[in-house]
Structures are given as structure tokens and as C-alpha cells.
Coordinates of C-alpha atoms in Angstrom, one line a residue:
Chain A
M1 CA -36.9 68.6 39.8
S2 CA -35.2 65.6 40.3
P3 CA -31.0 65.6 40.5
L4 CA -30.6 62.8 37.4
P5 CA -32.7 63.9 34.2
F6 CA -31.6 60.9 32.4
N7 CA -31.5 58.0 35.4
L8 CA -35.1 57.4 35.2
T9 CA -35.4 55.1 33.1
Q10 CA -37.7 52.8 35.3
E11 CA -40.6 55.4 35.6
E12 CA -40.2 56.3 31.7
L13 CA -41.0 52.5 31.1
R14 CA -43.6 52.3 32.8
A15 CA -45.1 55.7 31.2
G16 CA -44.4 54.5 28.1
A17 CA -46.0 51.3 29.0
V18 CA -49.1 53.0 29.9
G19 CA -48.7 55.2 26.9
A20 CA -49.0 52.5 24.5
A21 CA -51.4 50.9 25.8
L22 CA -54.1 53.8 26.0
V23 CA -53.0 54.3 22.1
I24 CA -54.4 50.9 21.4
V25 CA -57.3 51.0 23.6
A26 CA -58.4 54.5 21.9
A27 CA -57.1 52.9 18.3
L28 CA -60.0 50.4 18.5
L29 CA -62.3 53.0 19.1
P30 CA -63.7 52.7 15.4
V31 CA -63.8 49.6 15.5
F32 CA -67.2 49.8 18.4
D33 CA -68.7 52.8 16.8
Q34 CA -68.6 54.3 13.6
A35 CA -71.5 57.3 14.2
Y36 CA -71.4 60.0 16.9
Y37 CA -68.7 58.5 19.4
L38 CA -66.2 57.9 16.3
A39 CA -67.0 61.6 15.2
L40 CA -66.4 63.0 18.8
G41 CA -63.0 60.8 19.0
V42 CA -62.3 62.4 16.0
N43 CA -62.6 65.9 17.5
I44 CA -60.8 64.7 20.8
M45 CA -57.9 63.0 18.3
L46 CA -58.1 66.8 17.1
Y47 CA -56.9 69.1 19.7
A48 CA -55.3 66.7 22.0
A49 CA -52.5 67.0 18.9
L50 CA -53.0 71.0 18.2
C51 CA -52.8 71.2 22.2
T52 CA -50.3 69.2 22.2
A53 CA -48.1 70.1 19.8
W54 CA -49.0 74.1 21.0
T55 CA -47.5 73.0 24.4
L56 CA -44.1 72.4 23.0
F57 CA -43.8 75.6 22.9
S58 CA -45.8 77.5 24.7
G59 CA -45.5 75.2 27.6
P60 CA -41.5 76.1 28.8
T61 CA -41.4 79.7 26.9
H62 CA -45.0 80.9 28.4
Y63 CA -45.9 82.7 24.8
I64 CA -50.1 82.6 24.4
S65 CA -49.4 81.7 20.6
L66 CA -52.6 82.5 18.9
A67 CA -51.6 81.7 14.9
S68 CA -53.0 77.7 15.5
A69 CA -55.3 78.7 13.1
A70 CA -53.4 80.1 11.0
F71 CA -50.8 76.7 10.6
F72 CA -54.0 74.5 10.3
G73 CA -55.6 76.5 7.7
L74 CA -52.5 76.3 5.7
G75 CA -52.3 72.8 6.3
T76 CA -55.8 72.6 5.0
Y77 CA -55.2 74.6 1.9
S78 CA -51.8 72.6 0.6
V79 CA -54.2 69.4 1.0
G80 CA -57.2 71.2 -1.2
L81 CA -54.9 73.4 -3.8
G82 CA -52.7 70.1 -4.3
I83 CA -55.1 66.9 -3.8
D84 CA -55.3 66.3 -8.3
H85 CA -51.9 66.4 -8.5
L86 CA -49.8 65.3 -5.8
P87 CA -50.2 62.5 -3.5
F88 CA -51.3 62.9 0.0
P89 CA -48.5 62.0 2.8
L90 CA -46.3 64.4 0.0
L91 CA -49.4 67.3 0.6
V92 CA -49.0 66.6 4.3
L93 CA -45.0 66.6 4.6
I94 CA -46.1 70.4 2.0
G95 CA -48.5 71.3 4.5
A96 CA -46.4 70.4 7.7
G97 CA -43.3 72.8 5.7
C98 CA -45.9 76.1 5.0
G99 CA -46.4 75.9 9.1
A100 CA -42.4 75.9 9.9
V101 CA -42.1 78.7 7.3
L102 CA -45.1 80.5 8.5
A103 CA -43.8 80.0 12.6
G104 CA -40.2 80.8 11.0
I105 CA -41.2 84.5 9.7
V106 CA -43.6 85.3 12.9
G107 CA -40.4 84.2 15.3
V108 CA -37.9 86.0 13.3
A109 CA -40.8 89.3 13.5
T110 CA -41.3 88.4 17.1
L111 CA -39.7 86.8 19.5
R112 CA -36.7 89.0 19.8
L113 CA -38.9 91.4 20.9
S114 CA -41.2 91.2 24.4
G115 CA -43.4 88.3 24.9
V116 CA -46.5 91.3 23.5
Y117 CA -45.8 91.9 20.3
F118 CA -45.9 87.9 19.7
V119 CA -49.1 87.5 21.9
I120 CA -50.7 90.2 19.3
F121 CA -49.2 89.5 16.2
T122 CA -50.1 86.0 16.7
L123 CA -53.7 87.3 17.1
G124 CA -54.2 88.6 13.7
L125 CA -52.5 85.8 11.7
A126 CA -55.2 83.8 11.1
E127 CA -57.5 86.6 9.5
L128 CA -54.4 87.8 7.6
V129 CA -53.0 84.8 6.3
R130 CA -57.0 84.3 5.2
Q131 CA -57.0 87.4 4.0
L132 CA -54.5 87.0 1.1
V133 CA -54.7 83.4 0.2
S134 CA -58.9 84.7 -0.7
W135 CA -57.1 87.8 -2.4
G136 CA -55.2 84.8 -4.3
Q137 CA -57.6 82.8 -4.9
S138 CA -59.7 85.4 -6.4
K139 CA -56.7 86.8 -8.4
I140 CA -56.3 82.8 -10.2
T141 CA -59.1 81.3 -10.0
T142 CA -63.1 82.4 -10.3
R143 CA -64.5 79.9 -7.6
M144 CA -64.3 80.1 -3.5
G145 CA -63.5 77.4 -2.7
L146 CA -61.7 74.0 -3.2
Y147 CA -62.7 70.3 -3.5
V148 CA -61.1 67.4 -1.5
F149 CA -62.5 64.2 -2.7
T150 CA -60.6 61.2 -1.4
D151 CA -61.0 57.7 -0.4
F152 CA -60.5 58.7 3.7
T153 CA -63.2 57.8 6.3
E154 CA -63.7 59.2 9.6
K155 CA -61.9 56.1 11.1
H156 CA -58.6 56.9 8.7
I157 CA -58.7 60.4 9.6
F158 CA -59.1 59.3 13.5
W159 CA -56.0 56.2 13.0
M160 CA -53.8 59.2 11.2
L161 CA -54.8 62.1 14.3
L162 CA -54.2 59.6 16.4
A163 CA -50.8 58.8 15.2
L164 CA -49.8 62.5 14.7
T165 CA -50.7 62.4 18.4
V166 CA -48.3 60.1 19.0
L167 CA -45.5 61.4 16.9
V168 CA -45.9 64.9 19.1
F169 CA -45.3 63.2 22.1
I170 CA -42.4 61.3 21.0
T171 CA -41.0 64.7 19.4
G172 CA -41.8 66.4 23.1
W173 CA -39.9 64.2 25.2
L174 CA -37.2 64.1 22.6
I175 CA -36.8 67.9 22.8
N176 CA -37.3 67.3 26.6
R177 CA -34.0 65.0 26.5
S178 CA -32.2 67.5 23.6
R179 CA -29.8 70.2 24.7
L180 CA -32.5 72.4 23.0
G181 CA -35.1 71.2 25.5
F182 CA -32.6 72.0 28.5
A183 CA -32.3 75.3 26.7
M184 CA -35.8 76.2 27.4
Q185 CA -36.3 75.1 30.7
V186 CA -33.8 77.4 30.9
I187 CA -35.4 79.9 29.2
G188 CA -38.6 79.1 31.3
N189 CA -36.7 80.1 34.4
D190 CA -35.2 83.2 33.6
E191 CA -34.5 84.5 30.6
T192 CA -31.5 87.2 31.9
V193 CA -29.9 84.2 32.7
A194 CA -30.5 81.8 30.1
R195 CA -28.7 84.5 28.3
H196 CA -25.9 84.8 30.1
V197 CA -24.9 81.7 30.0
G198 CA -24.7 81.8 26.2
I199 CA -27.8 80.5 25.2
D200 CA -29.3 82.2 21.5
T201 CA -32.8 82.4 23.5
A202 CA -33.8 83.8 20.4
R203 CA -33.1 80.8 17.8
A204 CA -33.9 78.5 20.3
K205 CA -37.7 80.1 20.5
I206 CA -37.7 80.2 17.0
I207 CA -36.9 76.9 16.1
L208 CA -39.4 75.5 18.6
F209 CA -42.2 77.2 17.9
M210 CA -41.3 76.3 14.0
I211 CA -41.3 72.5 15.3
S212 CA -44.7 73.3 16.9
G213 CA -46.2 74.9 13.7
A214 CA -45.1 72.4 11.5
F215 CA -47.3 69.8 13.6
I216 CA -50.3 72.3 13.5
G217 CA -50.0 71.7 9.5
I218 CA -49.8 68.2 9.6
A219 CA -53.1 68.0 11.4
G220 CA -54.3 70.7 9.3
A221 CA -53.9 69.0 6.4
I222 CA -55.4 65.6 7.7
C223 CA -58.6 67.2 8.4
A224 CA -59.0 68.4 4.9
P225 CA -60.4 65.6 4.0
R226 CA -62.9 65.6 6.7
Y227 CA -64.1 69.1 5.1
A228 CA -64.5 67.3 1.6
Y229 CA -65.2 71.8 0.4
I230 CA -62.5 74.0 1.3
Q231 CA -63.5 77.4 1.8
P232 CA -60.7 80.4 3.8
N233 CA -63.2 80.9 6.2
S234 CA -64.2 77.6 7.3
A235 CA -60.1 77.0 7.1
F236 CA -58.8 79.9 9.1
N237 CA -61.7 79.9 11.4
P238 CA -59.8 82.1 14.5
T239 CA -62.0 80.0 17.3
I240 CA -59.2 76.4 16.8
S241 CA -57.0 79.3 18.0
F242 CA -59.0 79.8 21.2
L243 CA -60.1 76.6 21.9
V244 CA -56.3 75.2 21.4
V245 CA -55.7 78.1 24.4
I246 CA -58.4 77.4 26.2
M247 CA -57.6 73.3 26.6
A248 CA -54.0 73.1 27.1
L249 CA -54.0 75.7 30.0
L250 CA -57.1 73.9 31.2
G251 CA -55.2 70.9 31.5
G252 CA -52.0 72.3 32.4
T253 CA -49.1 72.7 30.1
K254 CA -46.2 72.0 32.9
R255 CA -46.0 68.0 31.7
L256 CA -46.3 67.1 28.0
W257 CA -49.6 64.6 29.0
G258 CA -51.3 67.4 30.7
P259 CA -52.8 68.8 27.9
L260 CA -54.8 65.9 27.6
V261 CA -56.7 66.6 30.9
G262 CA -58.1 69.6 29.2
V263 CA -58.9 68.5 25.7
I264 CA -61.3 65.3 26.9
P265 CA -63.4 66.8 29.2
F266 CA -63.8 70.5 26.9
T267 CA -64.1 68.9 23.8
I268 CA -67.0 67.1 24.9
L269 CA -68.3 70.0 26.5
M270 CA -68.0 72.7 23.7
D271 CA -69.6 69.8 21.4
F272 CA -73.1 69.5 23.8
V273 CA -72.9 73.6 23.7
T274 CA -73.1 73.6 20.4
A275 CA -75.4 70.6 19.6
K276 CA -77.7 72.3 22.4
F277 CA -77.1 76.5 22.9
P278 CA -75.6 77.5 19.6
N279 CA -75.9 81.0 20.4
H280 CA -74.0 80.7 24.0
T281 CA -70.5 78.9 22.6
S282 CA -68.9 82.6 23.2
I283 CA -70.1 82.8 26.3
V284 CA -69.1 79.6 28.0
M285 CA -65.3 80.0 26.4
G286 CA -65.1 83.6 28.2
I287 CA -66.1 82.2 31.3
A288 CA -63.7 79.3 30.7
F289 CA -60.9 81.7 29.7
L290 CA -61.8 83.5 33.3
A291 CA -62.2 80.4 35.0
I292 CA -58.6 79.2 33.6
V293 CA -57.2 82.7 35.2
Y294 CA -59.0 83.1 38.7
F295 CA -59.0 79.7 39.7
I296 CA -56.6 77.1 38.0
P297 CA -54.0 79.3 36.9
N298 CA -52.2 76.3 36.8
G299 CA -54.2 73.9 35.4
V300 CA -55.5 70.8 36.8
T301 CA -52.5 68.8 36.4
G302 CA -51.6 72.1 38.3
L303 CA -53.8 71.4 41.0
I304 CA -53.1 67.4 40.6
E305 CA -49.6 68.4 41.7
Q306 CA -50.1 70.8 44.6
A307 CA -52.2 68.2 46.0
R308 CA -49.4 65.4 45.6
T309 CA -47.4 67.7 47.4
K310 CA -49.1 68.3 50.3
L311 CA -50.5 65.1 50.9
R312 CA -46.6 63.9 50.6
S313 CA -45.8 66.2 53.0
R314 CA -48.1 65.4 55.5
M315 CA -47.2 61.7 55.3
G316 CA -43.7 62.7 55.9
A317 CA -42.5 60.5 53.2
P318 CA -42.0 60.8 49.7
A319 CA -44.5 57.6 48.4
V320 CA -45.0 57.2 45.1
K321 CA -48.2 54.7 44.6
P322 CA -47.7 52.3 41.7
G323 CA -50.3 53.7 39.7
E324 CA -49.8 57.5 39.9
V325 CA -47.6 57.4 36.9
Q326 CA -49.0 58.9 33.8
P327 CA -47.7 58.9 30.2
Chain B
M1 CA -56.6 113.6 -2.3
Q2 CA -59.4 111.7 -1.9
I3 CA -57.5 108.5 -0.4
L4 CA -55.8 110.8 2.0
V5 CA -58.8 112.5 3.1
T6 CA -60.9 109.8 3.7
G7 CA -58.1 107.7 5.5
I8 CA -57.3 111.1 7.8
L9 CA -61.5 111.5 8.5
L10 CA -61.2 107.6 9.6
S11 CA -58.2 107.9 11.8
G12 CA -59.8 110.3 14.1
T13 CA -61.9 107.4 15.2
Y14 CA -59.2 104.6 15.1
A15 CA -57.2 107.7 17.3
L16 CA -60.1 107.7 20.4
I17 CA -60.2 103.9 20.3
A18 CA -56.4 103.5 20.9
L19 CA -56.2 106.1 22.7
G20 CA -58.2 104.7 24.8
L21 CA -56.4 101.3 24.7
T22 CA -52.8 102.9 24.9
L23 CA -54.3 104.8 28.6
Q24 CA -55.6 101.3 29.2
Y25 CA -52.0 99.2 28.8
G26 CA -49.6 102.1 29.0
V27 CA -50.6 103.2 32.8
A28 CA -52.9 100.6 33.9
R29 CA -50.5 97.9 33.1
I30 CA -53.6 95.4 31.6
M31 CA -53.4 94.6 27.8
N32 CA -57.2 94.4 27.7
I33 CA -58.4 92.7 24.6
A34 CA -61.9 92.9 25.1
N35 CA -61.1 97.3 24.1
G36 CA -63.3 96.3 20.9
E37 CA -65.9 94.8 22.4
T38 CA -66.8 98.3 24.8
L39 CA -66.2 99.9 21.7
V40 CA -69.3 97.9 20.0
A41 CA -71.4 98.3 23.4
G42 CA -70.5 101.8 22.0
C43 CA -71.7 101.5 19.0
F44 CA -75.4 99.6 20.3
I45 CA -76.0 102.3 22.5
A46 CA -75.9 104.7 20.5
F47 CA -77.4 103.6 18.4
W48 CA -80.4 102.6 20.7
L49 CA -80.4 106.3 22.2
Y50 CA -80.7 107.8 18.5
V51 CA -83.7 105.3 16.9
S52 CA -85.2 104.9 20.4
F53 CA -85.0 108.4 22.1
T54 CA -83.8 110.0 18.8
I55 CA -81.0 111.5 20.4
N56 CA -78.3 112.5 18.2
P57 CA -75.1 110.5 19.0
I58 CA -72.8 113.8 19.1
L59 CA -75.3 114.4 22.7
G60 CA -75.3 110.7 23.1
L61 CA -71.7 110.7 23.6
F62 CA -72.6 112.9 27.1
V63 CA -74.3 109.8 28.3
I64 CA -72.4 106.9 27.0
A65 CA -68.9 108.6 28.1
P66 CA -69.7 108.5 32.3
L67 CA -71.7 104.9 31.7
A68 CA -68.5 103.7 30.0
F69 CA -66.1 105.2 32.1
V70 CA -68.3 104.0 35.3
L71 CA -68.5 100.2 33.6
N72 CA -64.7 100.3 33.3
W73 CA -63.6 101.0 36.7
L74 CA -66.3 98.5 38.1
I75 CA -64.2 96.0 35.4
Y76 CA -60.9 97.1 36.8
E77 CA -61.6 97.0 40.5
V78 CA -63.5 93.3 40.7
A79 CA -61.8 91.4 37.8
L80 CA -58.5 93.0 37.1
R81 CA -57.1 94.3 40.9
P82 CA -56.8 90.8 42.2
L83 CA -54.6 90.1 39.2
V84 CA -52.6 93.3 39.2
R85 CA -52.2 92.0 43.3
R86 CA -50.8 88.4 42.3
A87 CA -49.2 89.3 39.7
K88 CA -45.1 89.1 40.6
N89 CA -43.8 90.9 37.8
R90 CA -45.0 92.8 34.9
G91 CA -44.4 89.5 32.7
Q92 CA -47.2 87.6 34.4
L93 CA -49.4 90.4 34.7
E94 CA -49.3 90.7 31.3
V95 CA -50.3 87.0 30.2
D96 CA -52.5 87.2 33.1
S97 CA -54.4 90.5 31.5
I98 CA -54.4 89.2 28.4
L99 CA -56.1 86.2 29.6
A100 CA -58.8 87.2 31.9
T101 CA -59.3 90.2 28.3
F102 CA -59.8 87.8 26.2
G103 CA -62.5 85.4 28.6
L104 CA -64.0 89.5 29.2
M105 CA -64.4 89.8 25.4
F106 CA -65.9 86.4 25.0
L107 CA -68.0 87.3 27.4
L108 CA -69.2 90.3 26.3
Q109 CA -69.3 89.6 23.0
G110 CA -71.7 86.2 23.7
L111 CA -74.2 88.8 25.6
M112 CA -73.5 91.6 22.7
L113 CA -75.2 88.5 20.3
L114 CA -78.1 87.7 22.9
A115 CA -78.9 91.0 22.9
F116 CA -78.6 92.6 19.6
G117 CA -78.3 89.1 17.6
G118 CA -75.3 88.9 14.5
E119 CA -76.9 90.8 12.5
Y120 CA -75.1 94.5 10.8
V121 CA -76.8 97.4 12.0
N122 CA -76.5 101.1 10.6
Y123 CA -78.5 104.0 11.2
Q124 CA -78.6 107.1 8.7
F125 CA -77.4 110.4 11.0
L126 CA -76.4 113.0 8.3
A127 CA -76.1 111.0 5.5
E128 CA -75.6 114.5 3.7
R129 CA -72.6 115.6 1.3
F130 CA -70.4 117.9 2.4
M131 CA -67.4 119.5 0.2
L132 CA -64.1 119.2 1.2
F133 CA -61.2 120.3 -1.6
G134 CA -63.1 119.8 -4.2
S135 CA -65.0 116.0 -3.7
A136 CA -67.6 115.6 -1.7
Y137 CA -67.6 113.1 1.4
G138 CA -69.8 111.8 4.5
L139 CA -70.8 114.7 6.2
N140 CA -71.3 111.9 9.1
R141 CA -67.7 111.2 8.8
V142 CA -66.3 114.8 9.0
V143 CA -68.3 115.6 12.3
A144 CA -67.2 112.1 13.3
F145 CA -63.9 113.8 12.7
C146 CA -64.1 117.4 14.3
A147 CA -66.0 115.2 17.4
A148 CA -62.6 113.2 17.7
V149 CA -60.2 115.8 17.3
V150 CA -61.9 117.4 20.3
I151 CA -62.2 114.7 22.8
A152 CA -58.6 114.2 22.1
G153 CA -57.5 117.9 22.4
A154 CA -59.3 117.7 26.0
L155 CA -57.7 114.8 26.7
Y156 CA -54.3 116.0 25.7
F157 CA -55.0 119.3 28.0
F158 CA -55.5 116.5 30.6
L159 CA -53.2 114.9 30.9
Y160 CA -50.5 117.9 30.0
H161 CA -51.5 120.6 32.2
T162 CA -53.6 119.2 35.5
R163 CA -52.6 117.8 38.1
Q164 CA -54.5 114.8 37.8
G165 CA -53.2 114.3 34.6
T166 CA -49.8 114.2 35.6
A167 CA -50.2 111.7 38.3
V168 CA -51.1 109.3 35.5
R169 CA -48.4 110.2 33.1
A170 CA -45.8 109.6 36.1
V171 CA -47.8 106.1 36.7
A172 CA -47.4 105.7 32.9
A173 CA -43.4 106.3 32.8
D174 CA -42.8 104.6 36.3
P175 CA -45.1 102.9 39.2
A176 CA -43.2 102.5 41.9
S177 CA -41.4 106.2 41.1
A178 CA -44.9 107.5 41.5
N179 CA -46.1 106.1 44.3
L180 CA -42.9 107.6 46.5
V181 CA -43.8 111.0 45.2
A182 CA -47.4 110.2 47.0
I183 CA -49.3 109.4 44.1
D184 CA -52.5 107.2 44.8
V185 CA -51.0 104.2 42.0
A186 CA -53.9 102.2 42.9
K187 CA -56.4 104.6 42.3
T188 CA -54.7 106.6 39.6
S189 CA -54.6 103.3 37.5
A190 CA -58.1 102.6 37.6
M191 CA -59.3 106.2 36.9
A192 CA -56.8 105.9 33.3
F193 CA -58.3 102.2 32.7
A194 CA -62.0 103.9 33.7
L195 CA -61.0 106.7 31.1
G196 CA -59.8 104.4 29.1
G197 CA -62.7 103.0 27.9
A198 CA -65.1 105.9 28.1
L199 CA -62.5 107.1 25.5
T200 CA -63.0 103.9 23.7
A201 CA -66.9 103.8 23.7
C202 CA -66.6 107.4 22.6
G203 CA -65.0 106.1 19.4
G204 CA -67.6 103.4 18.6
A205 CA -70.1 105.8 18.9
L206 CA -68.4 108.0 16.4
L207 CA -67.9 105.1 14.4
S208 CA -71.2 104.0 14.4
T209 CA -72.6 106.8 12.6
F210 CA -71.1 106.2 9.5
Y211 CA -70.4 102.5 10.0
T212 CA -72.0 99.4 9.4
F213 CA -71.3 97.2 13.1
N214 CA -71.7 94.2 14.7
A215 CA -71.4 92.6 17.3
A216 CA -68.4 90.3 16.7
M217 CA -66.4 92.6 14.9
G218 CA -64.8 94.1 18.2
I219 CA -61.7 91.7 18.0
A220 CA -60.7 93.4 14.5
F221 CA -60.8 96.7 16.2
T222 CA -58.9 95.5 19.1
M223 CA -56.5 94.3 16.3
K224 CA -56.1 98.2 15.1
A225 CA -56.0 99.7 18.1
L226 CA -53.0 97.3 19.6
I227 CA -50.9 98.1 16.3
I228 CA -51.0 101.8 16.8
V229 CA -50.5 101.4 20.2
I230 CA -47.5 99.7 19.7
M231 CA -46.3 101.8 16.6
G232 CA -47.3 105.2 18.4
G233 CA -45.4 103.4 21.6
V234 CA -46.8 102.1 24.6
G235 CA -48.8 105.5 26.7
D236 CA -47.8 108.2 23.7
V237 CA -50.6 110.0 22.9
R238 CA -48.9 112.0 20.3
G239 CA -47.5 108.7 19.1
A240 CA -50.8 106.8 18.9
V241 CA -52.6 110.0 16.8
L242 CA -49.9 109.9 14.2
A243 CA -49.6 105.8 14.2
A244 CA -54.0 106.3 14.0
L245 CA -53.5 109.0 11.4
M246 CA -50.7 106.4 9.3
L247 CA -52.8 103.5 9.9
G248 CA -56.0 105.2 8.5
V249 CA -54.2 106.6 5.5
A250 CA -52.9 103.2 4.5
E251 CA -56.3 101.5 5.0
T252 CA -58.0 103.3 2.6
A253 CA -55.3 103.3 0.2
V254 CA -54.8 99.4 0.2
A255 CA -58.7 99.3 -0.1
S256 CA -58.9 102.3 -2.9
L257 CA -56.2 101.0 -4.9
I258 CA -55.8 97.4 -4.2
D259 CA -58.9 95.8 -2.8
P260 CA -60.5 96.4 0.1
G261 CA -60.2 92.5 1.4
L262 CA -56.8 93.4 2.1
T263 CA -57.0 95.7 5.0
I264 CA -55.7 93.7 7.5
A265 CA -52.9 93.2 4.9
A266 CA -52.0 96.8 4.8
T267 CA -52.0 97.2 9.0
Y268 CA -49.9 94.2 9.8
A269 CA -47.1 95.3 6.7
L270 CA -46.9 98.7 8.7
F271 CA -46.8 96.5 12.0
I272 CA -43.9 94.2 10.6
L273 CA -42.4 97.5 9.4
V274 CA -42.4 98.7 13.1
L275 CA -41.3 95.7 14.9
L276 CA -38.1 95.5 12.6
V277 CA -37.4 99.2 12.3
R278 CA -38.6 101.4 15.6
P279 CA -40.0 98.2 18.2
Q280 CA -39.8 101.6 20.7
G281 CA -42.5 102.6 18.8
L282 CA -42.4 106.1 17.0
F283 CA -40.9 108.5 19.4
G284 CA -39.9 105.9 21.4
R285 CA -36.2 106.0 23.0
R286 CA -33.9 102.7 22.6
T287 CA -33.8 101.4 26.3
T288 CA -30.7 100.4 26.9

């Protein structure tokens, strides 16, 4: 850790410039391809947004949240239910609100207690919300699904997800510079210490979880037009939660950009596996979890950093090469 | 009354599954998310033994329990022991073991999907009427409940009236102190983990006699078992049995009075109540 955390403008500027360049390159993708690569790009962007939002909370706290599918589904449903009555941007905000409220409820119920309760609670959360939504739907309306017809095409969804990812990054950067971010750093290092220096640990964690949940809700809302026909089973698909955990941990959660390193290769891998070996997806996910736990517990970025410190200590002097800093 | 009896009959099996998990988590300190997959494996082996060799599922328990014991012992020694050694504190072991058993869960689930396919399976065993308090119940449910009571009773006897069982309880209370009184903590943990797996597999075999199962349902049962374990207090046998009873009855009541699609909601309602009122478990003492 640097002794002067606010005196990093040089490095931060460079990181910002690299980030902006990458965003521009990414934004040009729909110009070159409108079919397979764009669809793949949407998936990558979706998981980039989801995993980074997940890491906002789970990175510093080390709490494994499996609630992503629940927030995502709520966002999707906000759009599905309201698309005939309200403008789309407002529905996206409602999706964010639903995600935040659900995260708040989960947080209040579990985040005062130990992490295990939290994992267990979030494990079944998507299924719980799915049951409640299907039940509510069967009581109010007679049909199971919702139609979402918009003028949005794949490329609009791609750009919206890209914007969301940028927004998550900026939020994460702002949080890191704020009191909340500092509190989370202390909590992540030692929760007892945090409590003794007067940090309301439960409150800090709940706020952060709500922010994370809101972003995942937005992602769900943005993806609603992509499905066109929304059913509880597809909107609250628990696989989303697990994939988010795998990709984020594969990349590493210590840095804000860590999850990206996991998202890109793993989305491509899953795309290949679901297309070629649809019956083997569970096995691939199982192996991925095991590989992460046993071989890369700190993610790929953790490996890179380890190699860098080793290299640096061998060279004797701390030498930061220009191309090394990434957003 | 009918709801109460149906719920209690169902809870016998739930209790076995949860007892298995409470041993694995309370003693071996492994939060085994793949517990539900052990259950499903128990279901399929019982089914296979019955259909291919016409072995009665109750007798099949004598094959399934030792098999599950050995397999879970191997899983513990090969996959989980390195994590126990690596972990610096309990929190890290919890995170690691949860992630590793997620991996096991998906791996086992995927292998079972390949082996048995994704269809729902059931078979006819003792599908006869059994009169109890003036209403009819499936004989298979009554038999499964009785078998569960016998197995749980045997576990209770083992834990509270044998030397080995006392060692298991000592490790559950405090591994460091158990080590001081010459208990082989590593061996006892492995044994408790394997025993937990055997209990869960027995629960699965009994469940398969009256329940329609498939290869992907493990996670739902893991969820129920986890909630029962938390409700009862981690490592607490009596608490787990009582919590299983409550969950079985609550689920049956919601399914028959409100909507069969809301069983998870019933489970969660109980879970939230416990978290808010007694997070230390039904019989647990509040830690200072």
C-alpha cells in the first residue's frame, strides 16, 4: 500500500487514459460485426458489469454473494411489468431501486451475523424471489410470461451495458476514495479492529451491498429487451450467480479491474462449451471452482502481482515499466 | 391433523440429511454445499439396487451407508484436508470449503446428469395405504420415517454413549482443547465427515421410496439442510431434529393450505425468524 493514497494522480491519470481508450475500442465493436461477435460481446459486457458490481461488495468483505440472479431477475421483471406503461429509463431506475431494497433486506437480516449465514441466505434467494414472483403472477394474471417489445437491438444493449460497466468502475473508484471505501479496507483487513475504531461495520456492509445490488438490478433491466419473452425460470436463473462468482474470483477481487481478466476468457469458454458440449456445463463449472480454490486462490491478477513482486525483489529496485499500469 | 402427520413423516428424512450436514459442518468444520449431491446419489443407488437386483431399499441402506462412508472419507482426505491445513483461521476455511464444495457440487451434479439423464425418476415401493389416526398415508412414508428414527437413535447412542462419539462431540466443542486431551482431531474430523455423508445418503435412499427425484435437485435439499442446521444450532443433534420437525410441518402446511409452489418461501420465513430472534440456534446459548 502506498503511504500517500491521494497522491497518485500521475498513475491514476494514466489508468484513466488507458481505460478511456479501451472503452472507445470496445464501443466500436458493433460497427464491425452485428452477428456472432456482437452477441458474444454483449455477454462479455454483461458479465463485466455484473462481476465488477459483485466485486464492489464481495472484494473487500470476502463475503460470497450468490444473490446476483435475484437482483438481475428483479431488474428484468421491473422492465417486463412496466414496459407498456412507463418510459424505459425510468424502469431501469426502478430495477436499480428493487435491487437495492432487496439487498438492504438481505443485509439487515444477515450482515450483522457471520459470513456463513450470508452465503446460505443468498444461495436460495433467487429461488425464493422466483417462487414469490410466479405465485404473485399466477394470482394476478393468468399467463406465466411477459412480452417486452422495444426498438432496442443487440448493439443498443451492448452500448448500454458498456456504459453501465463504466459507471460501475467510476463508482468503485469514488468509493475507494471515500470514507466508506476506507472503512471497507479496515473491515477487510480486520473486522474487530474496525469495530474498535468506531466503524459501524454492519451499516457500511449493508450500504455497499445495496450499491452492488442496484447495479446488478440495472444490468437485469437493460437485458430485458434482449429476452423479448420473460419467464420466472429464465429471469431468475441461478447459474448467473455462480458464473459471476467464478469469473470474479478467477480474475481476482483485489483490484477493481481484476474481474475483467476472468470475465473475457471464461465467457468465451462457456460460450464454446454450451454450444459444443451442452451436457457438460456443470462439470466445467465444477472444475473451474475447484481450480480456483486449489491453484489460483487470489485470481489471475493475484498471480501477476506475485510474479511482479518476485521480479522486483530480484531486480533489487522497484522499477515500474510504462506499459504495466492497467485500468 | 393430516398436515401435522404428513409433515412429521417428511421431517424424518429431513432430519437425517440435516444430521449429516451438522456433523460435517459442526465437527469437521466443512460447510459442505455438495451434501445434496450425496443425497441424490443415495436416491439413485437405492433406485438402481431396487430395479436391477430387486433389493429392498431398507436393506439397500446396508450397502449405501458403508459406500457413502468410504467415498466421503476419500473426498475429505483428498480434497478437503489440504484446505484445512492451508487455512490460517476458521473464516478462511469457511470461504475455501464453501467454494471447493460448490465445485464438487457442480462436478457431481454434472457427472450424475451424464450418468442418469435429467429426467424425474420414481419407483413403486410399498405404495399401499396405511391408516393412522383415521386418515390414510403412504406405507412407504411411514416405513421411511421409522427407519430414519432408528438411524437417528443409533447416532444419538453413538454420540452420547460411546468413547468415539464423545471424541466427536469434543472436537465439535473445541478442536484445540480436544487435541490436548489426546483426541486425534484430524482422524475424528475425517470420521465425522464420512459419517455425515453416510447419514445423508441414507436420507436419500429413504427419500427415494416416496419422492420423485432427479439429478439436479440436490441444491434444494442442501438449502433445506443448511437452514435446519442453522435453526437447530451448528453441531447440535437435538436441535437439528426439532428444527427438521418444524420445517417439515411448516412446508407441508404452506403447500397444502396456500400454494405448493411456495415451499421455499416457507423455509425462508422460518430462516429469517430464526436469524432475527435466535441466531445461535434453538438450544444454543448466546456467546459473549
